[in-house]
Short mmCIF file of C-alpha atoms in Angstrom, two decimals:
data_model
loop_
_atom_site.label_atom_id
_atom_site.label_comp_id
_atom_site.label_asym_id
_atom_site.label_seq_id
_atom_site.Cartn_x
_atom_site.Cartn_y
_atom_site.Cartn_z
CA UNK A 5 67.67 -47.37 -64.49
CA UNK A 6 67.74 -51.13 -63.97
CA UNK A 7 65.27 -53.46 -65.60
CA UNK A 8 63.90 -56.18 -63.40
CA UNK A 9 62.03 -59.15 -65.22
CA UNK A 10 60.23 -61.34 -62.71
CA UNK A 11 59.15 -63.58 -65.57
CA UNK A 12 62.40 -64.48 -67.00
CA UNK A 13 64.14 -63.76 -63.57
CA UNK A 14 66.65 -61.40 -64.99
CA UNK A 15 68.01 -58.05 -63.79
CA UNK A 16 69.74 -55.74 -66.18
CA UNK A 17 71.85 -52.64 -65.09
CA UNK A 18 73.58 -49.98 -67.11
CA UNK A 19 77.06 -48.77 -66.19
CA UNK A 20 78.65 -45.71 -68.15
CA UNK A 21 82.49 -45.24 -68.51
CA UNK A 22 83.10 -41.49 -68.68
CA UNK A 23 86.06 -39.40 -69.06
CA UNK A 24 88.17 -37.10 -71.31
CA UNK A 25 89.22 -38.13 -74.87
CA UNK A 26 91.81 -40.83 -75.12
CA UNK A 27 91.73 -41.60 -71.29
CA UNK A 28 91.14 -45.27 -71.91
CA UNK A 29 87.39 -45.89 -71.67
CA UNK A 30 87.24 -48.12 -74.76
CA UNK A 31 90.58 -49.86 -73.59
CA UNK A 32 88.79 -50.79 -70.34
CA UNK A 33 85.99 -52.38 -72.39
CA UNK A 34 88.39 -54.19 -74.77
CA UNK A 35 90.32 -55.67 -71.93
CA UNK A 36 87.20 -56.83 -70.04
CA UNK A 37 85.96 -58.29 -73.39
CA UNK A 38 89.19 -60.15 -74.01
CA UNK A 39 89.48 -61.60 -70.62
CA UNK A 40 85.93 -62.88 -69.93
CA UNK A 41 84.64 -66.28 -70.90
CA UNK A 42 82.62 -66.45 -74.18
CA UNK A 43 79.45 -67.65 -72.29
CA UNK A 44 79.40 -64.57 -70.05
CA UNK A 45 79.72 -61.93 -72.63
CA UNK A 46 77.95 -60.61 -75.76
CA UNK A 47 79.51 -58.88 -78.75
CA UNK A 48 81.58 -55.77 -78.15
CA UNK A 49 80.02 -53.09 -80.36
CA UNK A 50 82.08 -49.98 -81.08
CA UNK A 51 80.60 -47.08 -83.10
CA UNK A 52 83.76 -45.29 -83.94
CA UNK A 53 85.35 -43.13 -86.54
CA UNK A 54 87.74 -44.34 -89.21
CA UNK A 55 90.60 -43.30 -86.83
CA UNK A 56 89.21 -45.47 -84.14
CA UNK A 57 87.86 -42.68 -82.02
CA UNK A 58 84.57 -43.26 -80.26
CA UNK A 59 81.75 -41.58 -82.37
CA UNK A 60 78.61 -42.56 -80.33
CA UNK A 61 79.34 -45.36 -77.88
CA UNK A 62 80.88 -48.80 -77.27
CA UNK A 63 78.70 -51.50 -75.73
CA UNK A 64 79.54 -54.67 -74.00
CA UNK A 65 76.85 -56.89 -72.28
CA UNK A 66 78.20 -58.99 -69.38
CA UNK A 67 76.55 -61.72 -67.30
CA UNK A 68 77.76 -61.77 -63.68
CA UNK A 69 76.00 -64.97 -62.34
CA UNK A 70 72.96 -65.19 -60.28
CA UNK A 71 71.74 -63.58 -56.98
CA UNK A 72 68.84 -65.30 -55.37
CA UNK A 73 67.80 -66.94 -58.62
CA UNK A 74 67.92 -63.72 -60.67
CA UNK A 75 70.49 -63.65 -63.40
CA UNK A 76 72.39 -60.33 -63.17
CA UNK A 77 73.43 -58.73 -66.38
CA UNK A 78 75.51 -55.50 -66.73
CA UNK A 79 75.37 -53.37 -69.89
CA UNK A 80 78.67 -51.51 -70.12
CA UNK A 81 78.79 -48.28 -72.27
CA UNK A 82 81.60 -45.75 -72.87
CA UNK A 83 80.85 -42.19 -74.11
CA UNK A 84 82.79 -40.39 -76.83
CA UNK A 85 85.32 -38.39 -74.72
CA UNK A 86 85.99 -35.59 -77.29
CA UNK A 87 84.52 -32.31 -76.14
CA UNK A 88 82.42 -31.63 -79.34
CA UNK A 89 80.52 -34.85 -78.91
CA UNK A 90 78.55 -33.40 -75.93
CA UNK A 91 75.18 -34.05 -77.39
CA UNK A 92 75.83 -37.79 -77.81
CA UNK A 93 77.43 -38.02 -74.34
CA UNK A 94 74.18 -36.81 -72.78
CA UNK A 95 72.22 -39.56 -74.62
CA UNK A 96 74.34 -42.33 -73.30
CA UNK A 97 73.71 -41.24 -69.76
CA UNK A 98 70.05 -41.88 -70.02
CA UNK A 99 68.80 -44.62 -67.67
CA UNK A 100 72.36 -45.08 -66.19
CA UNK A 101 72.76 -47.00 -62.89
CA UNK A 102 76.35 -46.50 -62.13
CA UNK A 103 79.28 -44.43 -63.47
CA UNK A 104 82.95 -45.07 -63.73
CA UNK A 105 84.99 -41.88 -64.28
CA UNK A 106 88.33 -42.77 -66.05
CA UNK A 107 90.89 -40.05 -65.53
CA UNK A 108 94.03 -39.68 -67.54
CA UNK A 109 97.02 -39.49 -65.11
CA UNK A 110 99.33 -37.56 -67.36
CA UNK A 111 100.10 -34.03 -66.23
CA UNK A 112 99.00 -32.38 -69.50
CA UNK A 113 95.54 -33.93 -69.22
CA UNK A 114 94.66 -32.71 -65.68
CA UNK A 115 92.73 -29.88 -67.11
CA UNK A 116 90.84 -32.29 -69.48
CA UNK A 117 89.97 -34.45 -66.38
CA UNK A 118 88.60 -31.69 -64.51
CA UNK A 119 86.52 -30.39 -67.44
CA UNK A 120 85.22 -33.75 -68.19
CA UNK A 121 84.20 -34.35 -64.57
CA UNK A 122 82.35 -31.07 -64.45
CA UNK A 123 80.67 -31.93 -67.75
CA UNK A 124 79.63 -35.37 -66.17
CA UNK A 125 77.98 -33.54 -63.33
CA UNK A 126 76.19 -31.16 -65.59
CA UNK A 127 74.89 -33.93 -68.03
CA UNK A 128 73.80 -36.17 -65.19
CA UNK A 129 71.90 -33.19 -63.59
CA UNK A 130 70.17 -32.57 -66.92
CA UNK A 131 68.84 -36.11 -66.74
CA UNK A 132 67.81 -35.74 -63.13
CA UNK A 133 70.75 -37.60 -61.44
CA UNK A 134 73.11 -36.17 -58.72
CA UNK A 135 76.67 -37.37 -59.10
CA UNK A 136 76.87 -37.24 -55.26
CA UNK A 137 74.07 -39.84 -54.96
CA UNK A 138 74.43 -42.36 -57.75
CA UNK A 139 76.90 -45.34 -57.66
CA UNK A 140 80.17 -43.92 -58.80
CA UNK A 141 83.83 -44.92 -58.75
CA UNK A 142 87.06 -43.29 -60.00
CA UNK A 143 89.86 -44.81 -62.10
CA UNK A 144 93.24 -43.19 -62.44
CA UNK A 145 94.43 -44.68 -65.64
CA UNK A 146 97.85 -44.67 -67.26
CA UNK A 147 99.75 -44.90 -63.86
CA UNK A 148 102.57 -46.52 -65.67
CA UNK A 149 103.47 -43.37 -67.74
CA UNK A 150 106.54 -41.26 -66.69
CA UNK A 151 104.53 -38.13 -66.86
CA UNK A 152 101.90 -39.37 -64.54
CA UNK A 153 100.85 -36.91 -61.80
CA UNK A 154 101.32 -38.27 -58.14
CA UNK A 155 98.20 -39.83 -56.52
CA UNK A 156 98.10 -37.09 -53.98
CA UNK A 157 97.76 -34.37 -56.62
CA UNK A 158 95.17 -36.50 -58.54
CA UNK A 159 92.96 -36.84 -55.57
CA UNK A 160 93.23 -33.08 -54.75
CA UNK A 161 92.07 -32.38 -58.34
CA UNK A 162 89.22 -34.78 -58.82
CA UNK A 163 88.39 -36.74 -55.72
CA UNK A 164 87.63 -34.18 -53.03
CA UNK A 165 84.79 -36.38 -51.89
CA UNK A 166 87.03 -39.48 -51.33
CA UNK A 167 84.87 -41.79 -53.47
CA UNK A 168 86.26 -45.28 -54.29
CA UNK A 169 89.35 -45.02 -56.44
CA UNK A 170 91.41 -47.42 -58.39
CA UNK A 171 94.86 -47.10 -60.02
CA UNK A 172 94.95 -48.74 -63.48
CA UNK A 173 96.87 -49.46 -66.64
CA UNK A 174 93.99 -50.37 -68.93
CA UNK A 175 96.05 -52.05 -71.86
CA UNK A 176 97.62 -54.57 -69.44
CA UNK A 177 94.50 -54.86 -67.34
CA UNK A 178 95.87 -53.47 -64.06
CA UNK A 179 92.85 -52.16 -62.02
CA UNK A 180 90.39 -52.82 -64.76
CA UNK A 181 88.36 -55.60 -63.12
CA UNK A 182 88.76 -54.01 -59.66
CA UNK A 183 87.04 -50.90 -60.99
CA UNK A 184 84.32 -52.83 -62.61
CA UNK A 185 83.62 -54.98 -59.54
CA UNK A 186 83.42 -51.84 -57.36
CA UNK A 187 80.99 -50.10 -59.46
CA UNK A 188 78.86 -53.25 -59.98
CA UNK A 189 78.83 -53.83 -56.18
CA UNK A 190 77.65 -50.22 -55.59
CA UNK A 191 74.87 -50.68 -58.24
CA UNK A 192 73.58 -53.89 -56.65
CA UNK A 193 73.76 -52.28 -53.17
CA UNK A 194 71.79 -49.46 -54.43
CA UNK A 195 69.17 -51.88 -55.83
CA UNK A 196 69.03 -53.53 -52.48
CA UNK A 197 68.00 -50.23 -50.95
CA UNK A 198 65.13 -50.13 -53.59
CA UNK A 199 66.82 -47.56 -55.86
CA UNK B 24 64.96 -39.79 -62.92
CA UNK B 25 62.26 -42.08 -64.25
CA UNK B 26 61.00 -45.12 -62.42
CA UNK B 27 62.53 -48.44 -62.75
CA UNK B 28 61.16 -50.82 -65.26
CA UNK B 29 59.69 -53.98 -63.50
CA UNK B 30 58.18 -56.79 -65.56
CA UNK B 31 55.70 -59.21 -64.07
CA UNK B 32 54.55 -62.56 -65.28
CA UNK B 33 51.10 -61.52 -66.24
CA UNK B 34 52.16 -58.52 -68.30
CA UNK B 35 55.11 -60.30 -69.89
CA UNK B 36 52.78 -63.03 -71.08
CA UNK B 37 50.49 -60.40 -72.58
CA UNK B 38 53.40 -58.40 -74.24
CA UNK B 39 54.82 -61.67 -75.81
CA UNK B 40 51.43 -62.62 -77.21
CA UNK B 41 51.03 -59.04 -78.77
CA UNK B 42 54.56 -59.44 -80.45
CA UNK B 43 53.75 -62.89 -81.61
CA UNK B 44 50.43 -61.85 -83.12
CA UNK B 45 52.01 -58.82 -84.85
CA UNK B 46 54.71 -61.02 -86.30
CA UNK B 47 51.95 -63.08 -88.04
CA UNK B 48 49.47 -60.29 -88.80
CA UNK B 49 52.18 -58.15 -90.36
CA UNK B 50 53.70 -61.19 -92.07
CA UNK B 51 57.03 -59.86 -90.60
CA UNK B 52 60.24 -61.78 -90.08
CA UNK B 53 60.99 -60.56 -86.47
CA UNK B 54 59.43 -58.31 -83.92
CA UNK B 55 61.36 -56.72 -80.95
CA UNK B 56 60.28 -54.77 -78.05
CA UNK B 57 63.05 -52.74 -76.62
CA UNK B 58 63.24 -50.34 -73.51
CA UNK B 59 64.49 -47.03 -74.50
CA UNK B 60 67.46 -47.47 -72.45
CA UNK B 61 68.49 -50.40 -74.50
CA UNK B 62 67.08 -53.39 -72.65
CA UNK B 63 65.39 -56.15 -74.67
CA UNK B 64 61.95 -56.87 -73.33
CA UNK B 65 60.47 -59.23 -75.78
CA UNK B 66 61.14 -60.80 -79.29
CA UNK B 67 59.18 -62.97 -81.65
CA UNK B 68 59.59 -64.58 -85.02
CA UNK B 69 62.94 -65.71 -86.63
CA UNK B 70 65.25 -64.52 -83.92
CA UNK B 71 67.79 -67.40 -84.16
CA UNK B 72 70.42 -65.65 -86.33
CA UNK B 73 70.09 -62.28 -84.63
CA UNK B 74 72.15 -60.87 -81.83
CA UNK B 75 69.18 -59.49 -79.80
CA UNK B 76 71.29 -57.89 -77.09
CA UNK B 77 73.19 -55.82 -79.59
CA UNK B 78 70.05 -55.09 -81.56
CA UNK B 79 68.34 -53.67 -78.45
CA UNK B 80 71.30 -51.38 -77.48
CA UNK B 81 71.71 -50.09 -81.00
CA UNK B 82 68.03 -49.41 -81.39
CA UNK B 83 68.01 -47.38 -78.17
CA UNK B 84 71.03 -45.49 -79.34
CA UNK B 85 69.38 -44.84 -82.64
CA UNK B 86 66.28 -43.74 -81.02
CA UNK B 87 68.07 -41.56 -78.59
CA UNK B 88 70.05 -39.91 -81.34
CA UNK B 89 66.90 -39.19 -83.48
CA UNK B 90 65.17 -37.81 -80.32
CA UNK B 91 68.09 -35.41 -79.92
CA UNK B 92 67.80 -34.41 -83.44
CA UNK B 93 63.99 -33.85 -83.14
CA UNK B 94 64.46 -31.60 -80.23
CA UNK B 95 67.11 -29.47 -82.12
CA UNK B 96 64.40 -28.75 -84.78
CA UNK B 97 61.68 -28.09 -82.24
CA UNK B 98 59.88 -31.56 -82.37
CA UNK B 99 59.38 -33.55 -79.20
CA UNK B 100 60.47 -36.74 -80.88
CA UNK B 101 60.15 -38.72 -84.16
CA UNK B 102 57.83 -41.44 -83.07
CA UNK B 103 58.25 -43.62 -86.29
CA UNK B 104 61.32 -44.43 -88.28
CA UNK B 105 61.56 -46.56 -91.39
CA UNK B 106 64.89 -47.77 -92.80
CA UNK B 107 64.80 -49.73 -96.25
CA UNK B 108 67.38 -52.27 -96.97
CA UNK B 109 68.00 -54.27 -100.19
CA UNK B 110 66.34 -57.42 -98.82
CA UNK B 111 65.08 -56.57 -95.26
CA UNK B 112 63.68 -53.44 -93.83
CA UNK B 113 63.21 -52.09 -90.38
CA UNK B 114 60.30 -50.07 -88.87
CA UNK B 115 60.59 -48.60 -85.38
CA UNK B 116 57.91 -46.96 -83.39
CA UNK B 117 58.03 -45.43 -79.98
CA UNK B 118 55.22 -46.85 -77.75
CA UNK B 119 53.95 -45.01 -74.65
CA UNK B 120 57.11 -42.77 -74.84
CA UNK B 121 58.90 -45.57 -72.94
CA UNK B 122 59.64 -48.56 -75.20
CA UNK B 123 60.37 -49.13 -79.00
CA UNK B 124 58.63 -51.63 -81.15
CA UNK B 125 60.87 -52.85 -83.92
CA UNK B 126 59.63 -54.89 -86.86
CA UNK B 127 61.87 -56.37 -89.29
CA UNK B 128 60.36 -57.43 -92.64
CA UNK B 129 61.07 -58.40 -96.23
CA UNK B 130 59.24 -58.24 -99.53
CA UNK B 131 56.68 -60.93 -98.51
CA UNK B 132 54.71 -58.09 -96.93
CA UNK B 133 54.27 -54.38 -97.63
CA UNK B 134 55.20 -51.16 -95.63
CA UNK B 135 51.42 -50.36 -95.58
CA UNK B 136 50.49 -53.49 -93.89
CA UNK B 137 53.28 -53.41 -91.49
CA UNK B 138 52.22 -49.93 -90.46
CA UNK B 139 48.65 -50.84 -90.09
CA UNK B 140 49.36 -53.70 -87.81
CA UNK B 141 51.89 -51.91 -85.78
CA UNK B 142 49.29 -49.20 -84.95
CA UNK B 143 46.95 -51.84 -83.42
CA UNK B 144 49.89 -53.56 -81.58
CA UNK B 145 51.17 -50.22 -80.36
CA UNK B 146 47.76 -49.34 -78.73
CA UNK B 147 47.49 -52.63 -76.89
CA UNK B 148 51.07 -52.42 -75.67
CA UNK B 149 50.48 -48.79 -74.44
CA UNK B 150 47.76 -50.18 -72.25
CA UNK B 151 49.82 -53.04 -70.91
CA UNK B 152 52.64 -50.65 -69.97
CA UNK B 153 50.14 -48.26 -68.23
CA UNK B 154 49.03 -50.99 -66.15
CA UNK B 155 52.59 -52.21 -65.48
CA UNK B 156 53.56 -48.74 -64.22
CA UNK B 157 50.69 -48.63 -61.96
CA UNK B 158 51.66 -51.84 -60.48
CA UNK B 159 55.34 -50.84 -60.12
CA UNK B 160 54.27 -47.72 -58.33
CA UNK B 161 51.73 -49.33 -56.01
CA UNK B 162 52.64 -49.23 -52.42
CA UNK B 163 54.20 -52.59 -51.19
CA UNK B 164 55.76 -53.12 -54.55
CA UNK B 165 59.39 -52.95 -52.92
CA UNK B 166 62.60 -53.95 -54.60
CA UNK B 167 62.88 -57.76 -54.98
CA UNK B 168 66.50 -57.15 -53.95
CA UNK B 169 65.59 -55.66 -50.46
CA UNK B 170 66.21 -59.22 -49.12
CA UNK B 171 69.62 -59.79 -50.50
CA UNK B 172 72.61 -59.63 -48.12
CA UNK B 173 76.10 -58.10 -48.59
CA UNK B 174 77.30 -61.74 -48.67
CA UNK B 175 75.04 -62.45 -51.82
CA UNK B 176 76.72 -59.51 -53.66
CA UNK B 177 80.15 -60.54 -52.43
CA UNK B 178 79.61 -64.12 -53.65
CA UNK B 179 78.92 -62.84 -57.11
CA UNK B 180 82.46 -61.59 -57.38
CA UNK B 181 84.29 -64.45 -55.73
CA UNK B 182 86.53 -65.97 -58.32
#
């Protein structure tokens, strides 16, 4: 749910990175944080455990520039991927404008991908959103690993609807900004429709 | 899905005035008004050394987590929260079930005074947000972005 302020001429949108544990959601945000100019970003906040697993969320505010005199700001959030943090995951989805589903390409994580995608669908529905209607893109992460499943199989498993998809290697940044741009564009297009 | 939050000049000025007055009346250091989704709406007082964007996001996260806890024990929400620090303390109040009023204060004031002043400010803010929602829902209040073109969006992403 975006926030439009006519007075300060700002528009703020919320994007959530979703996906199974250890798929690379936090790594996406860290890469974006490291590669953006200081004046366009705020602090990267990570609420994580002592072993660096996301406990509640990561948060990164980004400014993208102006559209027709309105400053556009995107608030990027990740959810905790581990199955037992479901209650926290639901909270992060409140007021979401766009979703990135980060899938782990490794063969042994295929089941976790499917489970997490189903979990996303259910949790969105609980908040009154329909995954088929909100701005949503897919990222196939860890494409560099030897045990990565073929793209054809990935698509068959989690992209039956043929939504925009990007191959990525998050630690080196491959596909990271393509994914972000794609979802940000979809969110703005939705706003244009009056969403 | 709730309605989009749209802020207009008139209400924004009123909201800022309420926050300013609360800062003075409660003798507080800082006052913030944050949307439940983590967007900062207004701030007043000594905000220079505070990362307001992070504060807004963490406030929303905290209120959401406490709301989740409330529901687990059969409460609708916990409308007020108080966190006491060694020097500075923090008081959060949910206003109109939509926004969160955050007051940061130190020992130059008292919890009692802060609570008293928050009550008054909270009532005023509730009224302002009610009129804001009416305005947003009024016919003809279309998206300000209806006019933008695909090119405008593309331009944002050109290197």
